[in-house]
mmCIF file of N, CA and C in Angstrom:
data_model
loop_
_atom_site.group_PDB
_atom_site.id
_atom_site.type_symbol
_atom_site.label_atom_id
_atom_site.label_comp_id
_atom_site.label_asym_id
_atom_site.label_seq_id
_atom_site.Cartn_x
_atom_site.Cartn_y
_atom_site.Cartn_z
ATOM 1 N N MET A 215 28.589 -3.385 55.188
ATOM 2 C CA MET A 215 28.614 -4.074 53.916
ATOM 3 C C MET A 215 29.300 -5.424 54.066
ATOM 4 N N GLN A 216 30.338 -5.496 54.903
ATOM 5 C CA GLN A 216 30.987 -6.786 55.122
ATOM 6 C C GLN A 216 30.035 -7.751 55.815
ATOM 7 N N ALA A 217 29.297 -7.266 56.792
ATOM 8 C CA ALA A 217 28.363 -8.124 57.530
ATOM 9 C C ALA A 217 27.279 -8.683 56.612
ATOM 10 N N ARG A 218 26.901 -7.921 55.605
ATOM 11 C CA ARG A 218 25.883 -8.377 54.646
ATOM 12 C C ARG A 218 26.480 -9.211 53.524
ATOM 13 N N GLY A 219 27.806 -9.372 53.518
ATOM 14 C CA GLY A 219 28.458 -10.163 52.487
ATOM 15 C C GLY A 219 28.660 -9.420 51.181
ATOM 16 N N GLU A 220 28.538 -8.102 51.196
ATOM 17 C CA GLU A 220 28.693 -7.304 49.984
ATOM 18 C C GLU A 220 30.130 -6.841 49.748
ATOM 19 N N LEU A 221 30.918 -6.828 50.812
ATOM 20 C CA LEU A 221 32.286 -6.329 50.743
ATOM 21 C C LEU A 221 33.230 -7.438 51.202
ATOM 22 N N SER A 222 34.291 -7.634 50.461
ATOM 23 C CA SER A 222 35.261 -8.686 50.764
ATOM 24 C C SER A 222 35.768 -8.570 52.195
ATOM 25 N N GLU A 223 36.038 -9.713 52.786
ATOM 26 C CA GLU A 223 36.572 -9.742 54.150
ATOM 27 C C GLU A 223 37.979 -9.144 54.221
ATOM 28 N N CYS A 224 38.702 -9.126 53.098
ATOM 29 C CA CYS A 224 40.061 -8.579 53.115
ATOM 30 C C CYS A 224 40.077 -7.047 53.039
ATOM 31 N N ALA A 225 38.926 -6.428 52.832
ATOM 32 C CA ALA A 225 38.852 -4.961 52.781
ATOM 33 C C ALA A 225 39.056 -4.397 54.180
ATOM 34 N N ASP A 226 39.921 -3.419 54.296
ATOM 35 C CA ASP A 226 40.142 -2.736 55.574
ATOM 36 C C ASP A 226 39.143 -1.589 55.652
ATOM 37 N N THR A 227 38.047 -1.829 56.334
ATOM 38 C CA THR A 227 36.960 -0.849 56.362
ATOM 39 C C THR A 227 37.359 0.448 57.059
ATOM 40 N N ALA A 228 38.259 0.384 58.024
ATOM 41 C CA ALA A 228 38.708 1.614 58.688
ATOM 42 C C ALA A 228 39.465 2.505 57.698
ATOM 43 N N VAL A 229 40.282 1.891 56.869
ATOM 44 C CA VAL A 229 41.025 2.656 55.862
ATOM 45 C C VAL A 229 40.064 3.229 54.822
ATOM 46 N N LEU A 230 39.127 2.425 54.366
ATOM 47 C CA LEU A 230 38.158 2.904 53.377
ATOM 48 C C LEU A 230 37.291 4.018 53.943
ATOM 49 N N ALA A 231 36.922 3.891 55.217
ATOM 50 C CA ALA A 231 36.097 4.915 55.860
ATOM 51 C C ALA A 231 36.865 6.221 56.039
ATOM 52 N N THR A 232 38.162 6.153 56.103
ATOM 53 C CA THR A 232 38.986 7.365 56.189
ATOM 54 C C THR A 232 39.242 7.944 54.806
ATOM 55 N N ALA A 233 39.460 7.069 53.833
ATOM 56 C CA ALA A 233 39.818 7.513 52.488
ATOM 57 C C ALA A 233 38.693 8.274 51.795
ATOM 58 N N LEU A 234 37.451 7.840 51.988
ATOM 59 C CA LEU A 234 36.348 8.489 51.273
ATOM 60 C C LEU A 234 36.167 9.952 51.685
ATOM 61 N N PRO A 235 36.005 10.266 52.969
ATOM 62 C CA PRO A 235 35.864 11.690 53.306
ATOM 63 C C PRO A 235 37.137 12.492 53.026
ATOM 64 N N ALA A 236 38.302 11.853 53.119
ATOM 65 C CA ALA A 236 39.541 12.561 52.795
ATOM 66 C C ALA A 236 39.557 12.952 51.320
ATOM 67 N N ALA A 237 39.092 12.053 50.459
ATOM 68 C CA ALA A 237 39.032 12.358 49.029
ATOM 69 C C ALA A 237 38.027 13.464 48.751
ATOM 70 N N VAL A 238 36.902 13.418 49.435
ATOM 71 C CA VAL A 238 35.880 14.459 49.241
ATOM 72 C C VAL A 238 36.429 15.813 49.669
ATOM 73 N N ARG A 239 36.987 15.879 50.870
ATOM 74 C CA ARG A 239 37.497 17.159 51.383
ATOM 75 C C ARG A 239 38.703 17.644 50.596
ATOM 76 N N GLY A 240 39.624 16.737 50.304
ATOM 77 C CA GLY A 240 40.805 17.117 49.538
ATOM 78 C C GLY A 240 40.454 17.554 48.127
ATOM 79 N N GLY A 241 39.537 16.820 47.520
ATOM 80 C CA GLY A 241 39.096 17.193 46.180
ATOM 81 C C GLY A 241 38.402 18.539 46.161
ATOM 82 N N MET A 242 37.627 18.816 47.211
ATOM 83 C CA MET A 242 36.954 20.119 47.287
ATOM 84 C C MET A 242 37.973 21.241 47.420
ATOM 85 N N LEU A 243 38.982 21.030 48.259
ATOM 86 C CA LEU A 243 40.013 22.049 48.442
ATOM 87 C C LEU A 243 40.760 22.306 47.132
ATOM 88 N N LEU A 244 41.178 21.239 46.461
ATOM 89 C CA LEU A 244 41.872 21.410 45.187
ATOM 90 C C LEU A 244 40.983 22.098 44.152
ATOM 91 N N SER A 245 39.712 21.763 44.150
ATOM 92 C CA SER A 245 38.796 22.382 43.199
ATOM 93 C C SER A 245 38.648 23.870 43.467
ATOM 94 N N GLN A 246 38.625 24.243 44.739
ATOM 95 C CA GLN A 246 38.534 25.668 45.077
ATOM 96 C C GLN A 246 39.784 26.410 44.630
ATOM 97 N N VAL A 247 40.942 25.815 44.896
ATOM 98 C CA VAL A 247 42.203 26.461 44.531
ATOM 99 C C VAL A 247 42.330 26.579 43.015
ATOM 100 N N ARG A 248 41.947 25.526 42.313
ATOM 101 C CA ARG A 248 42.093 25.498 40.849
ATOM 102 C C ARG A 248 40.898 26.101 40.117
ATOM 103 N N ARG A 249 39.846 26.406 40.868
ATOM 104 C CA ARG A 249 38.610 26.956 40.293
ATOM 105 C C ARG A 249 38.043 26.048 39.192
ATOM 106 N N SER A 250 38.059 24.759 39.509
ATOM 107 C CA SER A 250 37.537 23.755 38.587
ATOM 108 C C SER A 250 37.101 22.547 39.414
ATOM 109 N N SER A 251 36.003 21.951 39.045
ATOM 110 C CA SER A 251 35.498 20.800 39.793
ATOM 111 C C SER A 251 36.185 19.486 39.393
ATOM 112 N N THR A 252 37.098 19.551 38.463
ATOM 113 C CA THR A 252 37.758 18.347 37.965
ATOM 114 C C THR A 252 38.466 17.567 39.073
ATOM 115 N N ALA A 253 39.213 18.239 39.914
ATOM 116 C CA ALA A 253 39.959 17.564 40.979
ATOM 117 C C ALA A 253 39.020 16.834 41.932
ATOM 118 N N HIS A 254 37.903 17.456 42.261
ATOM 119 C CA HIS A 254 36.937 16.826 43.160
ATOM 120 C C HIS A 254 36.371 15.568 42.522
ATOM 121 N N ARG A 255 35.951 15.659 41.281
ATOM 122 C CA ARG A 255 35.393 14.499 40.585
ATOM 123 C C ARG A 255 36.416 13.372 40.469
ATOM 124 N N GLN A 256 37.648 13.707 40.159
ATOM 125 C CA GLN A 256 38.682 12.685 40.008
ATOM 126 C C GLN A 256 39.006 12.004 41.335
ATOM 127 N N ALA A 257 39.120 12.773 42.409
ATOM 128 C CA ALA A 257 39.459 12.204 43.717
ATOM 129 C C ALA A 257 38.360 11.280 44.212
ATOM 130 N N VAL A 258 37.122 11.739 44.123
ATOM 131 C CA VAL A 258 36.006 10.920 44.591
ATOM 132 C C VAL A 258 35.837 9.689 43.709
ATOM 133 N N SER A 259 35.978 9.855 42.425
ATOM 134 C CA SER A 259 35.857 8.725 41.507
ATOM 135 C C SER A 259 36.920 7.672 41.796
ATOM 136 N N ALA A 260 38.139 8.105 42.057
ATOM 137 C CA ALA A 260 39.234 7.164 42.323
ATOM 138 C C ALA A 260 38.975 6.357 43.590
ATOM 139 N N VAL A 261 38.509 7.004 44.639
ATOM 140 C CA VAL A 261 38.282 6.274 45.886
ATOM 141 C C VAL A 261 37.058 5.360 45.769
ATOM 142 N N ILE A 262 36.050 5.771 45.041
ATOM 143 C CA ILE A 262 34.893 4.897 44.823
ATOM 144 C C ILE A 262 35.301 3.679 44.002
ATOM 145 N N ASP A 263 36.123 3.884 42.989
ATOM 146 C CA ASP A 263 36.637 2.747 42.211
ATOM 147 C C ASP A 263 37.402 1.779 43.106
ATOM 148 N N HIS A 264 38.182 2.330 44.022
ATOM 149 C CA HIS A 264 38.944 1.484 44.939
ATOM 150 C C HIS A 264 38.020 0.690 45.851
ATOM 151 N N ILE A 265 37.003 1.341 46.380
ATOM 152 C CA ILE A 265 36.028 0.642 47.233
ATOM 153 C C ILE A 265 35.310 -0.441 46.431
ATOM 154 N N GLU A 266 34.918 -0.117 45.213
ATOM 155 C CA GLU A 266 34.221 -1.093 44.371
ATOM 156 C C GLU A 266 35.088 -2.308 44.059
ATOM 157 N N SER A 267 36.402 -2.141 44.102
ATOM 158 C CA SER A 267 37.285 -3.283 43.824
ATOM 159 C C SER A 267 37.162 -4.355 44.918
ATOM 160 N N TYR A 268 36.609 -4.006 46.051
ATOM 161 C CA TYR A 268 36.401 -4.966 47.147
ATOM 162 C C TYR A 268 34.996 -5.566 47.172
ATOM 163 N N LEU A 269 34.140 -5.157 46.252
ATOM 164 C CA LEU A 269 32.784 -5.692 46.222
ATOM 165 C C LEU A 269 32.814 -7.175 45.871
ATOM 166 N N VAL A 270 31.965 -7.917 46.528
ATOM 167 C CA VAL A 270 31.797 -9.342 46.238
ATOM 168 C C VAL A 270 30.786 -9.441 45.113
ATOM 169 N N ARG A 271 31.181 -10.069 44.041
ATOM 170 C CA ARG A 271 30.274 -10.163 42.882
ATOM 171 C C ARG A 271 29.800 -11.571 42.688
#
């Protein structure tokens, strides 16, 4: 996305690439423990919002 000019140059892509699957896996684990999909939706939504904050508009 950075190479195509869609993502800001100041975005740390290694951190973002780690954060997204961590949010998915962590959210899934919390959802299983709590027996509710809310934690999964919130975790994934938060990390996507963070990634979107680096989009070049």
